[in-house]
Coordinates of C-alpha atoms in Angstrom, one line a residue:
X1 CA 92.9 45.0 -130.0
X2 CA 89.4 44.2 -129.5
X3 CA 88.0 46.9 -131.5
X4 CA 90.2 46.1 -134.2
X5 CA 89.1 42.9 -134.0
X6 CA 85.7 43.9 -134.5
X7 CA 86.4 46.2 -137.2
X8 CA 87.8 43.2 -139.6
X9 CA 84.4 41.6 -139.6
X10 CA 82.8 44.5 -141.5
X11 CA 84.3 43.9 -145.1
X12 CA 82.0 46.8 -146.9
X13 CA 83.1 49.5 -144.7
X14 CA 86.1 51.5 -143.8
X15 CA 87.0 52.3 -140.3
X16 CA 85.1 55.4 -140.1
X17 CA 82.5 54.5 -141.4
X18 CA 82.4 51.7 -138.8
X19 CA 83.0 53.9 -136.3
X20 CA 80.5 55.9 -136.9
X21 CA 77.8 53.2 -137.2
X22 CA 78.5 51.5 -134.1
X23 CA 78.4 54.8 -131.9
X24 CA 74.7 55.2 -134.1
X25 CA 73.4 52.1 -133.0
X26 CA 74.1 51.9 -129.7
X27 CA 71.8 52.4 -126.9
X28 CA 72.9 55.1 -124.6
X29 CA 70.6 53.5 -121.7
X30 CA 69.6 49.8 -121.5
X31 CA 67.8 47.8 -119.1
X32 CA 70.4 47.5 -116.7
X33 CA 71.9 51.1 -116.3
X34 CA 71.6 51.4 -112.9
X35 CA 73.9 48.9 -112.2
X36 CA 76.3 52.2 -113.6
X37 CA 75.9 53.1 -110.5
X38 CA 77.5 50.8 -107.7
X39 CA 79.7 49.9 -110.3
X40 CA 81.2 53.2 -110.5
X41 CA 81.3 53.7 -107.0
X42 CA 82.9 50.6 -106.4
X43 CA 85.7 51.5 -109.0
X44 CA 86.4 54.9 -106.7
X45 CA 85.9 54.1 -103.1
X46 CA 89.4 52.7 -102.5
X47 CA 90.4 56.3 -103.4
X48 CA 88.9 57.8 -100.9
X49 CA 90.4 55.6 -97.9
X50 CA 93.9 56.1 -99.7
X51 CA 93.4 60.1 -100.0
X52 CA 94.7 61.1 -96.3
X53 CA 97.7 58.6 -96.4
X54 CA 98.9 59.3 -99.7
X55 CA 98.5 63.2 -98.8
X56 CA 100.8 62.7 -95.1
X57 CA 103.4 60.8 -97.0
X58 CA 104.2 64.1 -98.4
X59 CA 106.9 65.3 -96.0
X60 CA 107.4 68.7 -98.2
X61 CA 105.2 71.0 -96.5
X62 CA 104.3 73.3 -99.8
X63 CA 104.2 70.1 -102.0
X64 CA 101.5 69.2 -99.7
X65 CA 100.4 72.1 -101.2
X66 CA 99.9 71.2 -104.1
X67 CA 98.7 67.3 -103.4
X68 CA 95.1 68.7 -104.4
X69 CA 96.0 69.4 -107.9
X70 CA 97.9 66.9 -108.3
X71 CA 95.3 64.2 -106.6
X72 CA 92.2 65.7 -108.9
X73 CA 94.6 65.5 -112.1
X74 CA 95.0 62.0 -111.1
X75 CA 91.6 61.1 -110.8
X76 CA 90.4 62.7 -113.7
X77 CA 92.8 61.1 -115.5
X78 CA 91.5 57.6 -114.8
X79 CA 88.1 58.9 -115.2
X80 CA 88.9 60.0 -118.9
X81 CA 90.6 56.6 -119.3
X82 CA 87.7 54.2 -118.0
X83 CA 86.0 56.3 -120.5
X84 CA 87.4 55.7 -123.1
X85 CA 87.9 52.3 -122.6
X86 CA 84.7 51.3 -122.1
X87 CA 83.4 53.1 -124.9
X88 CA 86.0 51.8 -127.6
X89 CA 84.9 48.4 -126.1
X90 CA 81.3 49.0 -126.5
X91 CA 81.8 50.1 -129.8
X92 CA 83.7 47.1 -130.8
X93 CA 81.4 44.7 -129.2
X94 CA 78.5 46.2 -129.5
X95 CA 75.2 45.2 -126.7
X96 CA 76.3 42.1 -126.9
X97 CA 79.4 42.2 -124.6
X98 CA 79.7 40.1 -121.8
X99 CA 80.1 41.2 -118.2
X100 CA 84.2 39.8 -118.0
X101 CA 85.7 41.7 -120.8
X102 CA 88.4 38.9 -121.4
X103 CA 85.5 36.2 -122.6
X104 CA 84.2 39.0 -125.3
X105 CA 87.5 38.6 -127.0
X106 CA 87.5 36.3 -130.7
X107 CA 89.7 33.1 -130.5
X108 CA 93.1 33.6 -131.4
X109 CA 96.6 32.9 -129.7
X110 CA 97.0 36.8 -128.4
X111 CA 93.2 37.0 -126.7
X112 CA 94.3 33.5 -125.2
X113 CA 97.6 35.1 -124.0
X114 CA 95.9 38.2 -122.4
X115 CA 93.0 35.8 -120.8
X116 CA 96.0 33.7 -119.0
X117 CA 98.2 36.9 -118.0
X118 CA 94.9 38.4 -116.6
X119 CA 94.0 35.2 -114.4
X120 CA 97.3 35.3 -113.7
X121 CA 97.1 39.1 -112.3
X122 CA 94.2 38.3 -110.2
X123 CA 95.8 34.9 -108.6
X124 CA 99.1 36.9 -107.6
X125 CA 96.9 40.1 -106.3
X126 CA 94.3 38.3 -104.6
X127 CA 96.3 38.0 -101.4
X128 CA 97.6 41.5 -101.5
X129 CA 93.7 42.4 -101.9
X130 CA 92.6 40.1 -99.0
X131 CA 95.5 40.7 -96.7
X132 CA 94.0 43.7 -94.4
X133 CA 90.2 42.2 -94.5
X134 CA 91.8 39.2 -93.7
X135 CA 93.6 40.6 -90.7
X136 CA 91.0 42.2 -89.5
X137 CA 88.5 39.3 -89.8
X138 CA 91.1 36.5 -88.1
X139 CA 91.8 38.9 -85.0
X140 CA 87.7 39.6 -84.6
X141 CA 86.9 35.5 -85.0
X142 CA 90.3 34.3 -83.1
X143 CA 89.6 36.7 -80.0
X144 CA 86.5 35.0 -79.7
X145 CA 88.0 31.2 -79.8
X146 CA 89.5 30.0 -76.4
X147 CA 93.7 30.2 -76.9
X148 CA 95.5 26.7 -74.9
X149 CA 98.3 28.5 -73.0
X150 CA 99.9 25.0 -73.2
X151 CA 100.7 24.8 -77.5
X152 CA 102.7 28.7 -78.2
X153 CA 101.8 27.2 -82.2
X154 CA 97.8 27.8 -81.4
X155 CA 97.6 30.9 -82.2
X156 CA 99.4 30.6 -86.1
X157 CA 97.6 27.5 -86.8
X158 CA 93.9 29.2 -85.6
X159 CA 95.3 32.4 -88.0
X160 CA 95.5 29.8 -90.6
X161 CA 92.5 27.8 -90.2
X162 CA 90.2 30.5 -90.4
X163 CA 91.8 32.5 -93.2
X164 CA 91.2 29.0 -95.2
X165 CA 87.7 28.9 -94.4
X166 CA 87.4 32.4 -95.7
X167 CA 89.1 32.0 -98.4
X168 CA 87.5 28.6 -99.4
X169 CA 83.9 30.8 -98.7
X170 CA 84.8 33.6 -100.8
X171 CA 85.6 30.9 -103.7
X172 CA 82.0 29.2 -103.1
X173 CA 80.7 32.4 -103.5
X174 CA 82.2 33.2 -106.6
X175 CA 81.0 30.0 -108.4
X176 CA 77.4 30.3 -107.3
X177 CA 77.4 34.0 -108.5
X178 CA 79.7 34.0 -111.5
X179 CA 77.3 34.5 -113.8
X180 CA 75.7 37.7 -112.4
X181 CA 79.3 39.7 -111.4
X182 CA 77.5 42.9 -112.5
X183 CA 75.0 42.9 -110.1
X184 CA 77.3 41.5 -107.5
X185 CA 80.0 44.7 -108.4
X186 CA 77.1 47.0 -108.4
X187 CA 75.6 45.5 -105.4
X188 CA 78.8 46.3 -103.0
X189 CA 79.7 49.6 -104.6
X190 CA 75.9 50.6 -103.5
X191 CA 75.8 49.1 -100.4
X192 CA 79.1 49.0 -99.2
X193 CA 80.8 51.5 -101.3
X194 CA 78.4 54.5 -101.1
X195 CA 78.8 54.7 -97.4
X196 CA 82.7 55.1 -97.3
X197 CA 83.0 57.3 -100.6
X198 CA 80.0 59.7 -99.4
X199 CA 78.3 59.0 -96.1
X200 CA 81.4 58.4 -93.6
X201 CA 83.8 61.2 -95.1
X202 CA 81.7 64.4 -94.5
X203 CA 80.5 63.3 -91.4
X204 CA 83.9 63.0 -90.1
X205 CA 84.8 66.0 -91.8
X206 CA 81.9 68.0 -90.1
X207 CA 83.1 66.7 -86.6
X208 CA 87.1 67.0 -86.9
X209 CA 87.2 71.0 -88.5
X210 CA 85.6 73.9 -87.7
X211 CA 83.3 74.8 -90.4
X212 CA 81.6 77.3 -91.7
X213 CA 77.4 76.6 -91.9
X214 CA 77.7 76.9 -95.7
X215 CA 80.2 73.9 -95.3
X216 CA 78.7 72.0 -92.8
X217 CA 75.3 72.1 -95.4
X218 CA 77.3 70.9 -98.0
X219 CA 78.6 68.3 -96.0
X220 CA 74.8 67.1 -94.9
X221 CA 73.8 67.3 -98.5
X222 CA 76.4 64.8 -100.0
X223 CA 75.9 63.1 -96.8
X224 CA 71.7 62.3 -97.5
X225 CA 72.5 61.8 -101.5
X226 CA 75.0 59.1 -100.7
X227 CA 72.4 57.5 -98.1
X228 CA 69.9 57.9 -101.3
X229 CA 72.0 56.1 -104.2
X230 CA 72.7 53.8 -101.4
X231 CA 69.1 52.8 -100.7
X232 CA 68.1 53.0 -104.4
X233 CA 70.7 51.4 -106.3
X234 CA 70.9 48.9 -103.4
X235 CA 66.9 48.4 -103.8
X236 CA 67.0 48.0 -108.3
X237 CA 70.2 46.1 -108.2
X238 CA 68.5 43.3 -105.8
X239 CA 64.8 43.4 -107.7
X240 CA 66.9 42.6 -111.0
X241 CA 68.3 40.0 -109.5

């Protein structure tokens, strides 16, 4: 749609000639490219914590098997799609799209239709999202506020209380820092992300199984260059700021 779009303001040209003038001029590097990398750590960390769940759901013990396969297809799959996406997007937008997709989109009734069902998505998701750091966060703060044995409600209403006040600060936080989303994405994918996608899971790895030394090198390797991209991405994303 959006590249579409794009192609119908360029009345001298046909669509491969637009095409191939877009891809020409872009930039395959600009100022901000190393906020690539949180970014795309950000977009691939939940896969990691979801990996050993997904792979004991499988009761079948040779279908387990073939989880592997089946889990890398996957991946690469999304990776070819994200892509592709983002490149037909920068084509049709050129250096001048904006961090939210949705607000690069021309004026018409069907980008004003996808803009509401996307805000839409994210209001009926956002509690799904929240729900476990919520959990967590209202058992670690309540265990630390006195409980009256007298009123059996206390404990609900303290549950609720505080998972208001996080909520309410999560949405302060988003309005001070809507304009610079990138550097808050890439900011958590390298400081947050990094850590559980490439620090944490060879470590435990190393200290569960009985590895070879070959392994247990590769294992400290991916280990010290996830602490790297940590520090560094980390260190540009905040001096851009």
């Amino acid at each position: 749609f959006a590249f579409v779009q794009a192609c119908k303001n360029d009345q001298d040209m046909g669509p491969v000639e637009i095409i191939g003038n877009r891809l020409s001029t872009l930039d395959p590097f600009n100022a901000n490219w190393f906020l690539f990398i949180g970014t795309s750590v950000l977009l691939f960390e939940g896969s990691i914590t979801l990996l050993v769940p997904l792979q004991e759901a499988v009761h079948s013990e040779k279908e387990r098997e073939q989880f592997p396969k089946v889990y890398e297809t996957a991946i690469l799959s999304i990776i070819g799609f994200y892509a592709f996406f983002g490149i037909t997007c920068w084509m049709a937008f050129g250096n001048e799209v904006r961090t939210v997709l949705t607000t690069s989109l021309p004026e018409t009734v069907l980008s004003t239709t996808v803009q509401l069902a996307y805000s839409l998505a994210v209001i009926l998701t956002f509690p799904l999202q929240n729900f476990p750091a919520l959990e967590i966060a209202c058992k670690s703060i309540g265990n630390l506020i006195p409980t009256s044995s007298n009123n059996a409600c206390k404990p609900h209403i303290k549950r609720n209380i505080i998972s208001s006040f996080l909520v309410v600060a999560l949405a302060l936080v988003a309005v001070c820092l809507m304009d610079s989303l990138d550097k808050v994405v890439s900011l958590m994918g390298s400081l947050l992300g990094c850590p559980i996608a490439f620090v944490f899971p060879p470590l435990i790895h190393s200290q569960l199984c009985d590895l070879s030394p070959a392994r247990q090198w590769g294992n400290r390797i991916v280990v010290v260059l996830g602490l790297v991209a940590m520090v560094l991405a980390s260190i540009t994303t905040l001096a851009q700021w």
